Coordinates of C-alpha atoms in Angstrom, one line a residue:
M1 CA -29.6 72.0 240.7
E2 CA -33.0 70.3 240.7
W3 CA -33.0 67.1 238.8
P4 CA -36.0 65.7 236.8
A5 CA -37.6 62.8 238.7
Y6 CA -37.0 60.3 235.9
L7 CA -33.2 60.4 236.1
D8 CA -31.5 57.7 238.1
E9 CA -28.5 58.4 240.4
Y10 CA -25.9 57.3 237.8
E11 CA -27.3 59.7 235.2
K12 CA -27.3 62.5 237.7
L13 CA -23.6 61.7 238.5
V14 CA -22.6 61.8 234.8
I15 CA -24.5 65.0 234.1
G16 CA -23.1 66.6 237.2
M17 CA -19.5 65.7 236.3
N18 CA -20.0 67.1 232.8
T19 CA -21.7 70.3 233.8
P20 CA -19.2 73.1 234.4
K21 CA -19.0 74.5 237.8
V22 CA -18.8 78.3 237.5
V23 CA -17.5 80.4 240.3
I24 CA -17.4 84.2 240.1
D25 CA -15.6 85.7 243.1
N26 CA -14.8 89.4 243.9
A27 CA -13.0 88.6 247.2
V28 CA -9.9 86.8 246.0
C29 CA -8.2 89.5 244.0
P30 CA -8.3 93.2 245.0
T31 CA -8.1 94.5 241.4
A32 CA -10.0 92.0 239.4
T33 CA -13.0 89.6 239.5
L34 CA -12.0 85.9 239.5
V35 CA -14.0 83.7 237.1
K36 CA -13.4 80.0 237.5
V37 CA -14.8 77.2 235.2
D38 CA -14.1 73.6 235.9
S39 CA -15.6 70.4 234.4
A40 CA -14.9 66.8 233.6
S41 CA -15.2 67.4 229.8
R42 CA -12.7 69.2 227.6
K43 CA -14.2 69.1 224.1
H44 CA -12.4 70.8 221.3
G45 CA -13.3 74.5 221.3
V46 CA -14.7 74.6 224.9
L47 CA -11.9 77.0 226.0
L48 CA -12.6 79.3 223.1
E49 CA -16.3 79.3 224.0
A50 CA -15.5 80.5 227.5
I51 CA -13.2 83.2 226.3
H52 CA -15.8 84.2 223.7
V53 CA -18.3 84.9 226.5
L54 CA -15.8 87.2 228.3
T55 CA -14.9 89.1 225.2
D56 CA -18.6 89.5 224.1
L57 CA -19.0 91.5 227.3
N58 CA -15.9 93.6 226.5
L59 CA -14.2 92.2 229.6
S60 CA -10.4 92.4 229.8
V61 CA -8.5 89.3 230.9
K62 CA -5.6 90.5 233.1
K63 CA -4.4 87.1 234.1
A64 CA -5.5 83.5 233.3
Y65 CA -4.5 80.0 234.2
I66 CA -5.5 77.0 232.1
S67 CA -5.1 73.5 233.3
S68 CA -6.2 70.2 231.9
D69 CA -5.1 66.6 232.2
G70 CA -7.5 65.3 229.5
R71 CA -10.1 64.1 232.1
W72 CA -10.7 67.3 234.0
F73 CA -10.1 71.0 233.2
M74 CA -10.0 74.2 235.2
D75 CA -9.8 77.6 233.7
V76 CA -9.3 80.7 235.9
F77 CA -9.6 84.2 234.5
H78 CA -8.9 87.5 236.3
V79 CA -11.1 90.0 234.5
T80 CA -12.1 93.7 234.7
D81 CA -14.7 95.7 232.8
Q82 CA -13.6 98.0 229.9
F83 CA -12.8 100.7 232.5
G84 CA -10.5 98.5 234.5
N85 CA -12.9 97.9 237.4
K86 CA -14.1 94.7 239.1
L87 CA -17.5 93.4 238.1
T88 CA -20.3 94.6 240.4
D89 CA -23.4 94.5 238.1
D90 CA -25.5 91.6 239.2
S91 CA -27.1 91.2 235.8
V92 CA -23.6 90.9 234.2
I93 CA -22.5 88.3 236.8
S94 CA -25.7 86.3 236.3
Y95 CA -25.3 86.4 232.5
L96 CA -21.7 85.2 232.9
E97 CA -22.8 82.3 235.1
Q98 CA -25.5 81.2 232.6
S99 CA -23.4 81.7 229.5
L100 CA -20.3 79.9 230.8
D101 CA -22.5 76.8 231.4
T102 CA -21.3 75.0 228.4
G103 CA -23.8 72.3 229.2
N104 CA -26.2 74.7 227.4
P105 CA -23.9 75.9 224.5
E106 CA -26.7 77.7 222.6
I107 CA -27.5 80.2 225.4
N108 CA -25.2 82.8 224.1
R109 CA -25.6 82.1 220.3
S110 CA -28.6 84.3 219.4
H111 CA -27.0 86.9 217.2
R112 CA -29.0 90.0 216.6
C113 CA -28.6 89.5 212.8
E114 CA -30.6 86.3 212.7
G115 CA -33.1 86.4 209.9
L116 CA -30.8 88.4 207.6
T117 CA -28.6 87.3 204.8
A118 CA -24.8 86.9 205.6
L119 CA -22.3 87.8 202.9
E120 CA -18.6 87.0 203.2
L121 CA -15.9 88.6 201.1
T122 CA -12.2 88.2 200.8
G123 CA -9.7 89.6 198.3
T124 CA -6.8 92.0 197.7
D125 CA -7.1 95.3 199.6
R126 CA -6.8 98.6 197.7
P127 CA -7.9 102.2 198.1
G128 CA -11.6 102.7 197.5
L129 CA -12.5 99.0 197.6
L130 CA -15.1 99.3 200.4
S131 CA -16.7 102.3 198.6
E132 CA -17.1 100.2 195.5
V133 CA -18.5 97.2 197.4
F134 CA -21.1 99.4 199.2
A135 CA -22.0 101.2 196.0
V136 CA -22.8 97.9 194.3
L137 CA -25.0 96.8 197.2
A138 CA -26.8 100.1 197.2
D139 CA -27.4 99.8 193.4
L140 CA -28.8 96.3 193.9
Q141 CA -31.1 97.6 196.7
C142 CA -29.5 95.7 199.5
D143 CA -29.6 97.3 202.9
V144 CA -26.5 96.7 205.0
V145 CA -27.6 96.2 208.6
E146 CA -24.2 95.3 210.0
V147 CA -20.7 94.9 208.7
T148 CA -17.3 94.1 210.1
V149 CA -14.1 94.6 207.9
W150 CA -10.5 93.6 208.7
T151 CA -7.5 94.3 206.5
H152 CA -4.0 92.8 207.0
N153 CA -0.9 92.3 204.9
G154 CA -2.6 93.6 201.7
R155 CA -5.7 91.3 202.1
V156 CA -9.3 92.2 203.2
A157 CA -12.0 90.1 204.8
C158 CA -15.5 91.3 205.3
I159 CA -18.8 89.9 206.8
L160 CA -22.0 91.8 206.0
F161 CA -25.6 91.2 207.1
L162 CA -28.1 92.3 204.5
K163 CA -31.8 92.6 203.9
D164 CA -33.9 93.7 201.0
Q165 CA -34.1 97.5 201.0
L166 CA -37.8 97.6 200.2
S167 CA -39.3 94.6 202.0
G168 CA -36.8 94.3 204.9
S169 CA -36.8 90.5 204.2
P170 CA -33.7 88.3 203.8
L171 CA -32.3 87.9 200.3
D172 CA -33.6 84.5 199.2
D173 CA -33.9 84.7 195.4
A174 CA -31.3 82.5 193.8
Q175 CA -30.9 84.7 190.7
R176 CA -30.6 87.9 192.7
I177 CA -28.0 86.3 195.0
H178 CA -26.0 85.1 191.9
R179 CA -26.1 88.6 190.5
I180 CA -24.8 90.1 193.8
E181 CA -22.0 87.6 194.0
S182 CA -21.0 88.1 190.4
R183 CA -20.8 91.9 190.6
L184 CA -19.0 91.9 193.9
R185 CA -16.5 89.2 192.7
H186 CA -15.7 91.5 189.7
V187 CA -15.1 94.4 192.1
L188 CA -12.8 92.3 194.4
E189 CA -10.8 91.0 191.5
G190 CA -10.3 94.4 189.8
D191 CA -7.3 94.8 187.7
H192 CA -4.8 94.3 190.5
G193 CA -3.3 91.5 192.5
V194 CA -2.6 87.9 191.7
R195 CA -5.0 86.2 194.1
S196 CA -8.7 86.4 193.0
G197 CA -11.4 87.7 195.3
K198 CA -14.1 85.4 196.8
T199 CA -17.7 86.0 197.7
A200 CA -20.1 83.7 199.4
V201 CA -23.7 84.3 200.4
T202 CA -24.8 82.1 203.3
T203 CA -28.1 81.5 205.1
M204 CA -26.3 79.8 208.0
A205 CA -26.2 81.8 211.3
V206 CA -22.9 83.5 211.9
A207 CA -22.9 83.5 215.7
H208 CA -19.5 85.1 216.0
P209 CA -18.3 87.3 213.1
D210 CA -14.9 87.7 214.7
S211 CA -14.2 84.0 214.7
R212 CA -15.4 83.7 211.1
L213 CA -13.1 86.6 210.0
H214 CA -10.1 84.8 211.5
Q215 CA -11.1 81.7 209.6
L216 CA -11.5 83.7 206.3
M217 CA -8.2 85.4 206.6
L218 CA -6.4 82.2 207.6
A219 CA -7.9 80.5 204.6
D220 CA -6.8 83.4 202.4
R221 CA -3.3 83.0 203.7
D222 CA -2.9 86.6 204.9
Y223 CA -0.1 85.4 207.1
E224 CA 2.2 85.0 204.1
R225 CA 4.6 88.0 203.7
G226 CA 6.1 89.1 200.5
S227 CA 9.8 89.9 200.2
S228 CA 9.1 93.6 200.5
A229 CA 6.7 93.3 203.5
P230 CA 8.2 94.4 206.9
A231 CA 8.9 91.6 209.3
S232 CA 6.5 91.2 212.1
S233 CA 7.4 92.9 215.4
T234 CA 5.3 90.5 217.4
F235 CA 7.4 87.9 219.2
V236 CA 6.2 84.3 219.0
S237 CA 8.2 81.2 219.7
V238 CA 7.4 77.5 219.4
Q239 CA 9.4 74.7 220.9
N240 CA 8.7 71.1 222.0
W241 CA 8.9 69.8 225.5
D242 CA 9.3 66.1 224.5
E243 CA 9.6 64.8 228.0
R244 CA 6.0 65.9 228.8
G245 CA 4.6 65.6 225.3
Y246 CA 3.7 69.2 224.6
S247 CA 4.6 71.9 222.1
V248 CA 5.1 75.2 223.9
V249 CA 3.9 78.5 222.4
N250 CA 5.2 81.7 223.8
V251 CA 3.7 85.1 222.8
Q252 CA 4.9 88.5 223.9
C253 CA 3.3 91.7 222.6
C254 CA 1.4 94.8 223.7
D255 CA -1.8 94.0 225.6
R256 CA -5.1 95.0 224.0
P257 CA -8.7 94.0 224.2
K258 CA -9.5 90.5 222.8
L259 CA -5.9 89.5 222.5
L260 CA -6.4 86.2 224.3
F261 CA -9.4 85.4 222.1
D262 CA -7.5 86.1 218.9
I263 CA -4.7 83.7 219.8
V264 CA -6.8 80.9 221.1
C265 CA -9.2 81.2 218.2
T266 CA -6.3 80.7 215.7
L267 CA -4.9 77.8 217.6
T268 CA -8.4 76.2 217.6
D269 CA -8.9 76.8 213.9
M270 CA -5.5 75.2 213.2
Q271 CA -6.7 72.1 215.1
Y272 CA -4.6 72.5 218.2
V273 CA -5.8 71.8 221.7
V274 CA -4.6 73.9 224.6
F275 CA -4.0 71.7 227.7
H276 CA -2.2 74.2 229.9
G277 CA -1.5 77.9 229.8
T278 CA -0.7 81.1 231.6
I279 CA -1.6 84.6 230.7
D280 CA -0.1 87.6 232.4
T281 CA -0.2 91.4 231.8
D282 CA 2.1 94.0 233.1
G283 CA 1.0 97.5 232.2
D284 CA 0.8 97.5 228.4
S285 CA 2.7 94.3 228.0
A286 CA 1.2 90.8 227.7
H287 CA 2.9 87.4 228.0
Q288 CA 1.0 84.3 227.0
E289 CA 2.2 80.8 227.2
F290 CA 0.4 77.7 225.9
Y291 CA 1.1 74.0 226.1
I292 CA -0.6 72.4 223.1
R293 CA -0.9 69.3 221.0
H294 CA -2.6 68.7 217.7
R295 CA -6.1 67.2 217.9
N296 CA -4.6 63.8 216.9
G297 CA -2.2 64.0 219.8
S298 CA 0.9 64.8 217.9
L299 CA 3.4 67.6 218.5
I300 CA 4.6 70.2 216.1
D301 CA 7.2 68.0 214.5
S302 CA 8.7 69.9 211.5
E303 CA 10.3 73.3 210.9
A304 CA 7.7 74.1 208.3
E305 CA 4.8 73.5 210.7
R306 CA 6.6 75.5 213.5
H307 CA 7.2 78.4 211.1
R308 CA 3.5 78.3 209.9
V309 CA 2.2 78.4 213.5
I310 CA 4.4 81.4 214.3
Q311 CA 3.3 83.3 211.2
C312 CA -0.4 82.5 211.8
L313 CA -0.3 83.7 215.4
Q314 CA 1.5 86.9 214.4
A315 CA -1.1 87.6 211.8
A316 CA -4.0 86.9 214.3
I317 CA -2.5 89.4 216.7
E318 CA -2.0 92.1 214.0
R319 CA -5.3 91.8 212.2
R320 CA -7.2 93.6 214.9
A321 CA -4.4 96.1 215.6
S322 CA -4.7 97.9 212.2
G323 CA -3.3 101.4 212.7
G324 CA -5.2 104.5 211.9
T325 CA -7.3 107.4 213.2
R326 CA -10.5 106.2 214.8
L327 CA -13.6 107.9 213.4
E328 CA -17.0 107.3 215.1
L329 CA -20.2 108.0 213.1
C330 CA -23.6 108.3 214.7
I331 CA -26.3 109.4 212.3
E332 CA -29.8 108.6 211.2
D333 CA -29.7 105.6 209.0
R334 CA -30.8 105.8 205.3
P335 CA -30.4 103.7 202.2
G336 CA -26.9 104.0 200.7
L337 CA -25.4 105.6 203.8
L338 CA -22.3 103.4 203.9
S339 CA -21.8 103.9 200.2
D340 CA -21.8 107.7 200.6
V341 CA -19.6 107.8 203.6
T342 CA -16.9 105.5 202.2
R343 CA -17.0 107.4 198.9
T344 CA -16.2 110.5 200.8
F345 CA -13.3 108.8 202.5
R346 CA -12.0 107.7 199.1
E347 CA -12.4 111.1 197.5
N348 CA -10.3 112.6 200.3
G349 CA -7.5 110.0 200.0
L350 CA -8.4 108.0 203.1
L351 CA -8.0 104.2 203.3
V352 CA -10.2 102.2 205.7
T353 CA -8.1 99.6 207.5
R354 CA -10.8 98.3 209.8
A355 CA -14.5 99.0 210.3
E356 CA -17.5 98.0 212.4
A357 CA -20.9 99.3 211.4
S358 CA -24.3 98.5 212.7
T359 CA -27.8 99.9 212.9
K360 CA -30.2 100.0 215.8
G361 CA -33.6 101.2 215.1
D362 CA -33.3 104.3 212.9
M363 CA -29.7 105.1 213.9
A364 CA -26.5 104.0 212.4
S365 CA -23.5 103.6 214.7
D366 CA -20.2 103.0 212.8
V367 CA -16.5 103.0 213.6
F368 CA -13.8 103.4 211.0
Y369 CA -10.0 103.3 211.3
V370 CA -8.4 105.3 208.5
T371 CA -5.0 106.0 207.1
D372 CA -3.7 107.7 204.0
A373 CA -3.5 105.6 200.8
A374 CA 0.1 104.5 201.7
G375 CA -0.9 103.3 205.2
Q376 CA 0.6 106.2 207.0
A377 CA -1.1 108.6 209.4
A378 CA -4.1 110.3 207.9
D379 CA -3.7 114.0 207.0
P380 CA -5.7 116.0 209.6
K381 CA -6.9 118.3 206.7
A382 CA -8.3 115.3 204.9
I383 CA -10.2 114.2 208.0
E384 CA -11.6 117.7 208.6
A385 CA -12.7 117.8 205.0
V386 CA -14.6 114.5 205.5
R387 CA -16.1 115.7 208.7
L388 CA -17.2 118.9 207.0
K389 CA -18.9 116.9 204.2
I390 CA -20.6 114.4 206.6
G391 CA -21.3 116.7 209.5
F392 CA -19.0 117.6 212.5
D393 CA -21.8 116.6 214.9
H394 CA -22.1 113.2 213.3
L395 CA -18.5 112.1 212.6
K396 CA -16.1 112.5 215.5
V397 CA -12.4 111.8 215.9
K398 CA -11.8 109.8 219.0
E399 CA -8.1 108.8 219.0
E400 CA -5.3 107.9 216.8
Q401 CA -4.2 104.3 217.1
R402 CA -0.9 103.1 215.8
P403 CA 0.2 99.5 215.7
R404 CA 2.2 98.9 218.9
F405 CA 4.0 95.7 219.8
C406 CA 6.1 95.2 222.9
R407 CA 9.1 92.9 222.8
K408 CA 10.8 91.9 226.0
E409 CA 12.8 88.9 224.8
S410 CA 16.4 88.8 225.5
T411 CA 19.2 88.7 222.9
D412 CA 19.8 85.1 223.8
R413 CA 16.3 84.3 222.8
E414 CA 16.7 86.1 219.5
A415 CA 19.9 84.3 218.8
S416 CA 18.5 80.9 219.4
P417 CA 16.6 79.4 216.4
G418 CA 12.9 79.2 217.2
G419 CA 13.7 80.1 220.8
V420 CA 14.5 76.5 221.5
G421 CA 16.0 76.2 225.0
T422 CA 15.0 79.8 226.0
G423 CA 11.5 79.2 227.2
L424 CA 12.5 76.3 229.5
F425 CA 12.6 78.6 232.5
Y426 CA 8.8 78.6 232.3
L427 CA 8.3 74.9 231.7
G428 CA 9.4 73.6 235.0
S429 CA 7.3 76.0 237.0
L430 CA 4.1 75.9 235.0
V431 CA 2.3 73.3 237.1
R432 CA 3.5 74.8 240.4
R433 CA 2.4 78.3 239.4
N434 CA -1.0 77.1 238.2
L435 CA -1.6 75.1 241.4
Y436 CA -0.5 78.1 243.5
N437 CA -2.7 80.5 241.7
L438 CA -5.7 78.1 241.9
G439 CA -5.1 78.1 245.7
L440 CA -4.3 74.4 245.8
I441 CA -0.8 74.7 247.2
K442 CA 0.7 77.3 249.6
S443 CA 3.9 78.1 247.7
C444 CA 5.0 78.1 244.1
S445 CA 8.8 78.3 245.0

């Protein structure tokens, strides 16, 4: 690093200590690329920022080791690309090195939807809701450039990026924005549900829609389950290790892309700091363990707080795992396209459980996960009817994804309230395992 001439030696030392040292190594592990970040500063959210960089590149984290003593931190990730291969593209490696430099946190914050108007929606999910939302926007001459939709536990959250259909400019007229919000709020509230819908138009940059969707659904309390809702099949336990001053969170479920991000994002949003952690995958199974404290230094000290953390983490894992048949749409973009497509889904009895839609140039590239109106597997005849209407060459069935959650916990763990006393096997070996995997000691036995 070349320092400006005006910096004295002390300033150089301070800057050097607080600038993360990023190492990307393909020689250590035969099956994955090792990405190591260490620094003398552990600001709230820094771990999430590093994980964000990895997930933005669609990298899979196979193993990870997180260590921090409050003065220094070291995070080690074993990653592969989306095909399970080590990273060999020099441009990707260079991008990782620059983006993980949290001394320059804005390097990876330029979202392609800058200059557009962001619209946030939350409310009660129901069949045909998205069709009505897109129909209102088309009627008001709003062009949807990008949208991400999540549904979970009867709730829906959506972030849309809009521009004026005629001028291509952001929506900046206060009266028009008020009219958009009013009509969409009426659609979201409908004649159903007890909790009202919410709309918000913002001119602030939404750098990470996924983070914002987690925040919206957390604020909307989608983690609360009614008496008739099925119990979560994702295993989460929370216990305190009083001797070392940590609350310990254990998660066991099926592995999937962005799992680590979803968990750490929720812990960060709930104002917890991860000091240590281990992430391990074995085939389709994932085991993640975190040693946390609240930002004020306190532990999880009540049964109500412990229960809420468990519920929120279960919801965070399940939001992105909405079941359904995956439909991919690639077609020339036009005004009202999303309104027409989602209306066709509705007319054929299909419910959209999750969606990601974007435009690049003149082409629309959209992904929808659909079920029948009851949340069961979509009728193949209904899907074929939709494809016939939209065009077989434009709308393709890729795979059927069902929610899958792996549980490996023993009956002893299930029998112990909150798992207290059952995760202690991991506690005593955490530091040794981390030091061994970081190459700082020769044995973890």
